[in-house]
mmCIF file of N, CA and C in Angstrom:
data_model
loop_
_atom_site.group_PDB
_atom_site.id
_atom_site.type_symbol
_atom_site.label_atom_id
_atom_site.label_comp_id
_atom_site.label_asym_id
_atom_site.label_seq_id
_atom_site.Cartn_x
_atom_site.Cartn_y
_atom_site.Cartn_z
ATOM 1 N N MET A 1 12.382 69.770 51.695
ATOM 2 C CA MET A 1 12.773 70.334 50.524
ATOM 3 C C MET A 1 11.715 69.941 49.454
ATOM 4 N N ALA A 2 11.246 70.907 48.745
ATOM 5 C CA ALA A 2 10.247 70.679 47.702
ATOM 6 C C ALA A 2 10.883 70.818 46.310
ATOM 7 N N LEU A 3 10.801 70.045 45.512
ATOM 8 C CA LEU A 3 11.419 69.846 44.183
ATOM 9 C C LEU A 3 10.245 70.000 43.178
ATOM 10 N N LYS A 4 10.365 70.438 42.057
ATOM 11 C CA LYS A 4 9.434 70.296 40.986
ATOM 12 C C LYS A 4 9.528 69.179 39.942
ATOM 13 N N CYS A 5 8.420 68.394 39.715
ATOM 14 C CA CYS A 5 8.590 67.168 38.783
ATOM 15 C C CYS A 5 8.973 67.746 37.404
ATOM 16 N N PRO A 6 9.920 67.388 36.624
ATOM 17 C CA PRO A 6 10.404 67.735 35.517
ATOM 18 C C PRO A 6 9.460 67.806 34.305
ATOM 19 N N MET A 7 8.069 66.777 34.440
ATOM 20 C CA MET A 7 7.345 66.582 33.441
ATOM 21 C C MET A 7 6.087 67.526 33.698
ATOM 22 N N CYS A 8 5.483 67.465 35.067
ATOM 23 C CA CYS A 8 4.331 68.285 35.212
ATOM 24 C C CYS A 8 4.289 69.377 36.308
ATOM 25 N N SER A 9 5.642 69.445 36.728
ATOM 26 C CA SER A 9 5.881 70.836 37.822
ATOM 27 C C SER A 9 5.126 70.528 39.121
ATOM 28 N N ALA A 10 4.702 69.385 39.236
ATOM 29 C CA ALA A 10 3.955 69.076 40.525
ATOM 30 C C ALA A 10 5.171 69.109 41.752
ATOM 31 N N SER A 11 4.849 69.172 42.841
ATOM 32 C CA SER A 11 5.691 69.372 43.870
ATOM 33 C C SER A 11 6.173 67.930 44.351
ATOM 34 N N VAL A 12 7.314 67.668 44.423
ATOM 35 C CA VAL A 12 7.943 66.414 44.957
ATOM 36 C C VAL A 12 8.618 66.490 46.329
ATOM 37 N N ALA A 13 8.052 66.057 47.307
ATOM 38 C CA ALA A 13 8.706 66.251 48.619
ATOM 39 C C ALA A 13 9.934 65.396 48.879
ATOM 40 N N TYR A 14 10.964 65.732 49.446
ATOM 41 C CA TYR A 14 12.062 65.225 49.828
ATOM 42 C C TYR A 14 12.776 65.888 50.952
ATOM 43 N N VAL A 15 13.167 65.019 51.929
ATOM 44 C CA VAL A 15 13.891 65.312 53.076
ATOM 45 C C VAL A 15 15.268 64.785 53.032
ATOM 46 N N LYS A 16 16.279 65.791 52.978
ATOM 47 C CA LYS A 16 17.708 65.417 52.734
ATOM 48 C C LYS A 16 18.101 64.265 53.871
ATOM 49 N N GLY A 17 18.674 63.490 53.415
ATOM 50 C CA GLY A 17 19.101 62.397 54.101
ATOM 51 C C GLY A 17 18.021 61.163 54.168
ATOM 52 N N ASP A 18 16.893 61.356 53.739
ATOM 53 C CA ASP A 18 16.076 60.288 53.607
ATOM 54 C C ASP A 18 16.181 59.539 52.432
ATOM 55 N N PRO A 19 15.767 58.480 52.161
ATOM 56 C CA PRO A 19 15.883 57.537 51.066
ATOM 57 C C PRO A 19 15.131 58.509 49.970
ATOM 58 N N LEU A 20 15.766 58.540 48.609
ATOM 59 C CA LEU A 20 14.797 59.083 47.548
ATOM 60 C C LEU A 20 13.538 58.377 47.248
ATOM 61 N N PRO A 21 12.455 59.339 46.933
ATOM 62 C CA PRO A 21 11.098 58.646 46.433
ATOM 63 C C PRO A 21 11.574 57.672 45.189
ATOM 64 N N PRO A 22 10.710 56.660 45.047
ATOM 65 C CA PRO A 22 10.918 55.551 44.078
ATOM 66 C C PRO A 22 11.100 56.095 42.644
ATOM 67 N N ALA A 23 10.144 57.228 42.406
ATOM 68 C CA ALA A 23 10.250 57.797 41.045
ATOM 69 C C ALA A 23 10.908 59.036 40.948
ATOM 70 N N PHE A 24 11.715 59.340 41.950
ATOM 71 C CA PHE A 24 12.480 60.623 41.821
ATOM 72 C C PHE A 24 13.368 60.730 40.527
ATOM 73 N N PRO A 25 13.495 61.905 39.870
ATOM 74 C CA PRO A 25 12.888 63.190 40.329
ATOM 75 C C PRO A 25 11.541 63.445 40.100
ATOM 76 N N PHE A 26 10.804 62.471 39.529
ATOM 77 C CA PHE A 26 9.393 62.665 38.957
ATOM 78 C C PHE A 26 8.463 62.519 40.268
ATOM 79 N N CYS A 27 7.344 63.029 40.085
ATOM 80 C CA CYS A 27 6.158 62.907 41.016
ATOM 81 C C CYS A 27 5.656 61.686 41.215
ATOM 82 N N GLY A 28 5.668 60.724 40.233
ATOM 83 C CA GLY A 28 5.273 59.443 40.184
ATOM 84 C C GLY A 28 5.570 58.644 39.116
ATOM 85 N N GLU A 29 5.098 57.326 39.087
ATOM 86 C CA GLU A 29 5.417 56.520 38.060
ATOM 87 C C GLU A 29 5.074 56.870 36.555
ATOM 88 N N ARG A 30 3.829 57.514 36.423
ATOM 89 C CA ARG A 30 3.432 58.068 35.242
ATOM 90 C C ARG A 30 4.304 59.035 34.524
ATOM 91 N N CYS A 31 4.658 60.031 35.159
ATOM 92 C CA CYS A 31 5.453 61.119 34.839
ATOM 93 C C CYS A 31 6.976 60.380 34.425
ATOM 94 N N LYS A 32 7.384 59.502 35.272
ATOM 95 C CA LYS A 32 8.699 58.928 35.061
ATOM 96 C C LYS A 32 8.778 58.078 33.540
ATOM 97 N N MET A 33 7.437 57.382 33.383
ATOM 98 C CA MET A 33 7.336 56.533 32.244
ATOM 99 C C MET A 33 7.100 57.571 30.873
ATOM 100 N N LEU A 34 6.443 58.571 31.128
ATOM 101 C CA LEU A 34 6.178 59.594 30.092
ATOM 102 C C LEU A 34 7.491 59.911 29.531
ATOM 103 N N ASP A 35 8.342 60.396 30.594
ATOM 104 C CA ASP A 35 9.802 61.067 30.335
ATOM 105 C C ASP A 35 10.478 59.961 29.337
ATOM 106 N N LEU A 36 10.399 58.585 29.835
ATOM 107 C CA LEU A 36 11.023 57.607 29.212
ATOM 108 C C LEU A 36 10.392 57.494 27.857
ATOM 109 N N ASP A 37 9.369 57.510 27.721
ATOM 110 C CA ASP A 37 8.846 57.511 26.206
ATOM 111 C C ASP A 37 9.438 58.558 25.459
ATOM 112 N N ASN A 38 9.546 59.855 26.043
ATOM 113 C CA ASN A 38 10.008 60.840 25.207
ATOM 114 C C ASN A 38 11.369 60.628 24.736
ATOM 115 N N TRP A 39 12.262 59.700 25.516
ATOM 116 C CA TRP A 39 13.674 59.538 25.087
ATOM 117 C C TRP A 39 13.379 58.396 24.013
ATOM 118 N N PHE A 40 12.487 57.336 24.373
ATOM 119 C CA PHE A 40 12.467 56.343 23.200
ATOM 120 C C PHE A 40 11.827 56.970 21.882
ATOM 121 N N SER A 41 11.107 57.876 22.000
ATOM 122 C CA SER A 41 10.473 58.496 20.687
ATOM 123 C C SER A 41 11.346 59.599 20.068
ATOM 124 N N GLU A 42 12.544 59.677 20.588
ATOM 125 C CA GLU A 42 13.452 60.710 20.291
ATOM 126 C C GLU A 42 12.993 62.236 20.195
ATOM 127 N N ARG A 43 12.119 62.432 21.147
ATOM 128 C CA ARG A 43 11.660 63.764 21.279
ATOM 129 C C ARG A 43 12.571 64.477 22.227
ATOM 130 N N TYR A 44 13.427 63.852 22.908
ATOM 131 C CA TYR A 44 14.684 64.374 23.610
ATOM 132 C C TYR A 44 15.953 63.728 22.775
ATOM 133 N N VAL A 45 16.918 64.519 22.636
ATOM 134 C CA VAL A 45 18.038 64.183 22.160
ATOM 135 C C VAL A 45 19.265 64.635 22.868
ATOM 136 N N VAL A 46 20.495 63.841 22.711
ATOM 137 C CA VAL A 46 21.651 64.272 23.428
ATOM 138 C C VAL A 46 22.218 65.337 22.588
ATOM 139 N N GLY A 47 22.606 66.344 23.252
ATOM 140 C CA GLY A 47 23.254 67.529 22.603
ATOM 141 C C GLY A 47 24.521 67.531 21.851
ATOM 142 N N ARG A 48 25.208 66.419 21.948
ATOM 143 C CA ARG A 48 26.487 66.335 21.191
ATOM 144 C C ARG A 48 26.424 64.868 20.648
ATOM 145 N N GLU A 49 27.549 64.623 19.807
ATOM 146 C CA GLU A 49 27.675 63.263 19.178
ATOM 147 C C GLU A 49 28.084 62.316 20.459
ATOM 148 N N LEU A 50 27.751 61.259 20.421
ATOM 149 C CA LEU A 50 28.037 60.216 21.505
ATOM 150 C C LEU A 50 29.369 59.473 21.050
ATOM 151 N N SER A 51 30.175 59.111 21.960
ATOM 152 C CA SER A 51 31.407 58.362 21.705
ATOM 153 C C SER A 51 31.046 56.914 21.259
ATOM 154 N N ASP A 52 31.895 56.181 20.688
ATOM 155 C CA ASP A 52 31.709 54.922 20.257
ATOM 156 C C ASP A 52 31.239 54.128 21.404
ATOM 157 N N GLU A 53 31.802 54.232 22.618
ATOM 158 C CA GLU A 53 31.457 53.427 23.942
ATOM 159 C C GLU A 53 30.066 53.883 24.227
ATOM 160 N N GLU A 54 29.711 55.207 24.317
ATOM 161 C CA GLU A 54 28.416 55.543 24.653
ATOM 162 C C GLU A 54 27.227 54.949 23.688
ATOM 163 N N GLN A 55 27.697 55.061 22.431
ATOM 164 C CA GLN A 55 26.748 54.636 21.379
ATOM 165 C C GLN A 55 26.547 52.951 21.575
ATOM 166 N N ALA A 56 27.469 52.447 21.988
ATOM 167 C CA ALA A 56 27.391 50.830 21.966
ATOM 168 C C ALA A 56 26.463 50.505 23.172
ATOM 169 N N THR A 57 26.396 51.322 24.312
ATOM 170 C CA THR A 57 25.766 51.081 25.409
ATOM 171 C C THR A 57 24.288 51.683 25.292
ATOM 172 N N ALA A 58 24.253 52.315 24.412
ATOM 173 C CA ALA A 58 22.842 53.231 24.299
ATOM 174 C C ALA A 58 22.083 52.624 23.114
ATOM 175 N N ASP A 59 22.657 51.814 22.350
ATOM 176 C CA ASP A 59 21.940 51.471 21.041
ATOM 177 C C ASP A 59 21.077 50.136 21.339
ATOM 178 N N VAL A 60 19.681 50.389 21.223
ATOM 179 C CA VAL A 60 18.688 49.415 21.352
ATOM 180 C C VAL A 60 18.589 48.465 20.103
ATOM 181 N N THR A 61 19.248 48.780 18.977
ATOM 182 C CA THR A 61 19.100 47.998 17.852
ATOM 183 C C THR A 61 19.644 46.595 18.088
ATOM 184 N N ASP A 62 20.734 46.694 19.106
ATOM 185 C CA ASP A 62 21.283 45.178 19.256
ATOM 186 C C ASP A 62 20.378 44.240 19.996
ATOM 187 N N MET A 63 19.280 44.851 20.606
ATOM 188 C CA MET A 63 18.496 43.948 21.343
ATOM 189 C C MET A 63 17.607 43.138 20.402
ATOM 190 N N SER A 64 17.294 41.791 21.036
ATOM 191 C CA SER A 64 16.571 40.944 20.240
ATOM 192 C C SER A 64 15.211 41.413 19.794
ATOM 193 N N HIS A 65 14.425 40.843 18.946
ATOM 194 C CA HIS A 65 13.147 41.356 18.656
ATOM 195 C C HIS A 65 12.282 41.033 20.035
ATOM 196 N N ASP A 66 12.517 40.012 20.623
ATOM 197 C CA ASP A 66 11.464 39.522 21.823
ATOM 198 C C ASP A 66 11.756 40.609 22.801
ATOM 199 N N ASP A 67 13.022 40.983 23.007
ATOM 200 C CA ASP A 67 13.262 42.094 24.086
ATOM 201 C C ASP A 67 12.949 43.305 23.800
ATOM 202 N N LEU A 68 12.851 43.759 22.617
ATOM 203 C CA LEU A 68 12.274 44.885 22.351
ATOM 204 C C LEU A 68 10.589 45.132 22.410
ATOM 205 N N VAL A 69 10.029 43.908 22.009
ATOM 206 C CA VAL A 69 8.577 43.611 22.136
ATOM 207 C C VAL A 69 8.219 43.761 23.560
ATOM 208 N N GLY A 70 9.127 43.088 24.432
ATOM 209 C CA GLY A 70 8.788 43.087 25.951
ATOM 210 C C GLY A 70 8.925 44.587 26.390
ATOM 211 N N LEU A 71 10.137 45.219 26.046
ATOM 212 C CA LEU A 71 10.263 46.577 26.522
ATOM 213 C C LEU A 71 8.943 47.603 26.100
ATOM 214 N N VAL A 72 8.737 47.451 24.881
ATOM 215 C CA VAL A 72 7.610 48.266 24.477
ATOM 216 C C VAL A 72 6.262 47.768 25.020
ATOM 217 N N ARG A 73 5.968 46.511 25.363
ATOM 218 C CA ARG A 73 4.656 46.283 26.102
ATOM 219 C C ARG A 73 4.666 46.824 27.419
ATOM 220 N N GLU A 74 5.851 46.612 28.102
ATOM 221 C CA GLU A 74 5.976 47.155 29.576
ATOM 222 C C GLU A 74 5.731 48.690 29.387
ATOM 223 N N LEU A 75 6.248 49.249 28.748
ATOM 224 C CA LEU A 75 6.010 50.668 28.820
ATOM 225 C C LEU A 75 4.606 51.038 28.503
ATOM 226 N N GLN A 76 3.936 50.480 27.311
ATOM 227 C CA GLN A 76 2.630 50.776 27.128
ATOM 228 C C GLN A 76 1.697 50.349 28.214
ATOM 229 N N GLU A 77 2.008 49.169 28.810
ATOM 230 C CA GLU A 77 1.135 48.776 29.767
ATOM 231 C C GLU A 77 1.202 49.568 30.929
ATOM 232 N N ARG A 78 2.283 50.157 31.132
ATOM 233 C CA ARG A 78 2.525 51.186 32.408
ATOM 234 C C ARG A 78 1.665 52.530 32.184
ATOM 235 N N LEU A 79 1.772 52.795 30.881
ATOM 236 C CA LEU A 79 1.035 54.039 30.440
ATOM 237 C C LEU A 79 -0.375 53.738 30.231
ATOM 238 N N GLY A 80 -0.941 52.612 30.352
ATOM 239 C CA GLY A 80 -2.380 52.233 30.306
ATOM 240 C C GLY A 80 -2.913 52.259 28.786
ATOM 241 N N GLU A 81 -2.152 51.943 28.089
ATOM 242 C CA GLU A 81 -2.251 51.746 26.392
ATOM 243 C C GLU A 81 -2.471 50.262 26.066
ATOM 244 N N LYS A 82 -3.263 50.185 25.129
ATOM 245 C CA LYS A 82 -3.721 48.673 24.860
ATOM 246 C C LYS A 82 -2.425 48.143 23.882
ATOM 247 N N VAL A 83 -2.064 46.973 23.929
ATOM 248 C CA VAL A 83 -0.904 46.530 23.066
ATOM 249 C C VAL A 83 -1.556 45.439 22.308
ATOM 250 N N GLU A 84 -1.276 45.499 20.999
ATOM 251 C CA GLU A 84 -1.772 44.191 20.210
ATOM 252 C C GLU A 84 -0.628 43.893 19.404
ATOM 253 N N LEU A 85 -0.339 42.628 19.326
ATOM 254 C CA LEU A 85 0.664 42.197 18.155
ATOM 255 C C LEU A 85 0.044 41.771 16.976
ATOM 256 N N ASP A 86 0.523 42.222 15.767
ATOM 257 C CA ASP A 86 0.128 41.997 14.576
ATOM 258 C C ASP A 86 0.787 40.506 14.007
ATOM 259 N N ASP A 87 -0.108 39.505 13.728
ATOM 260 C CA ASP A 87 0.095 38.071 13.538
ATOM 261 C C ASP A 87 1.121 38.197 12.391
ATOM 262 N N ASP A 88 0.864 38.915 11.292
ATOM 263 C CA ASP A 88 1.702 38.815 10.107
ATOM 264 C C ASP A 88 3.264 39.112 10.310
ATOM 265 N N ASP A 89 3.522 40.334 10.763
ATOM 266 C CA ASP A 89 4.890 40.509 11.025
ATOM 267 C C ASP A 89 5.530 40.737 12.348
ATOM 268 N N GLY A 90 4.768 40.335 13.337
ATOM 269 C CA GLY A 90 5.188 40.504 14.864
ATOM 270 C C GLY A 90 5.142 42.056 15.285
ATOM 271 N N GLY A 91 4.655 42.822 14.317
ATOM 272 C CA GLY A 91 4.799 44.470 14.844
ATOM 273 C C GLY A 91 3.892 44.699 15.817
ATOM 274 N N ILE A 92 4.029 45.720 16.562
ATOM 275 C CA ILE A 92 3.187 46.123 17.624
ATOM 276 C C ILE A 92 2.477 47.302 17.197
ATOM 277 N N GLU A 93 1.120 47.095 17.686
ATOM 278 C CA GLU A 93 0.191 48.260 17.274
ATOM 279 C C GLU A 93 -0.487 48.715 18.504
ATOM 280 N N VAL A 94 -0.825 50.041 18.604
ATOM 281 C CA VAL A 94 -1.426 50.551 19.861
ATOM 282 C C VAL A 94 -2.992 50.903 19.470
#
């Protein structure tokens, strides 16, 4: 069965019963990370109000600064972007 990658429309081969490919439903890690970046950048949004429970589990503002920096670094490194920390305020610049 061939499916299309939701990011680039490339063919994603899948045989029913076999383990899913690591980046499924995407064609590869790059498209998977680009999709994740779209969510983090709020280019995608949920089409309804989240319940309090959903909001509590989806809110990254409760993450520590170090955890957020680590998450952003990992995403940018996977996308091949240079990450620099600003010494003044700990901000992240690309």
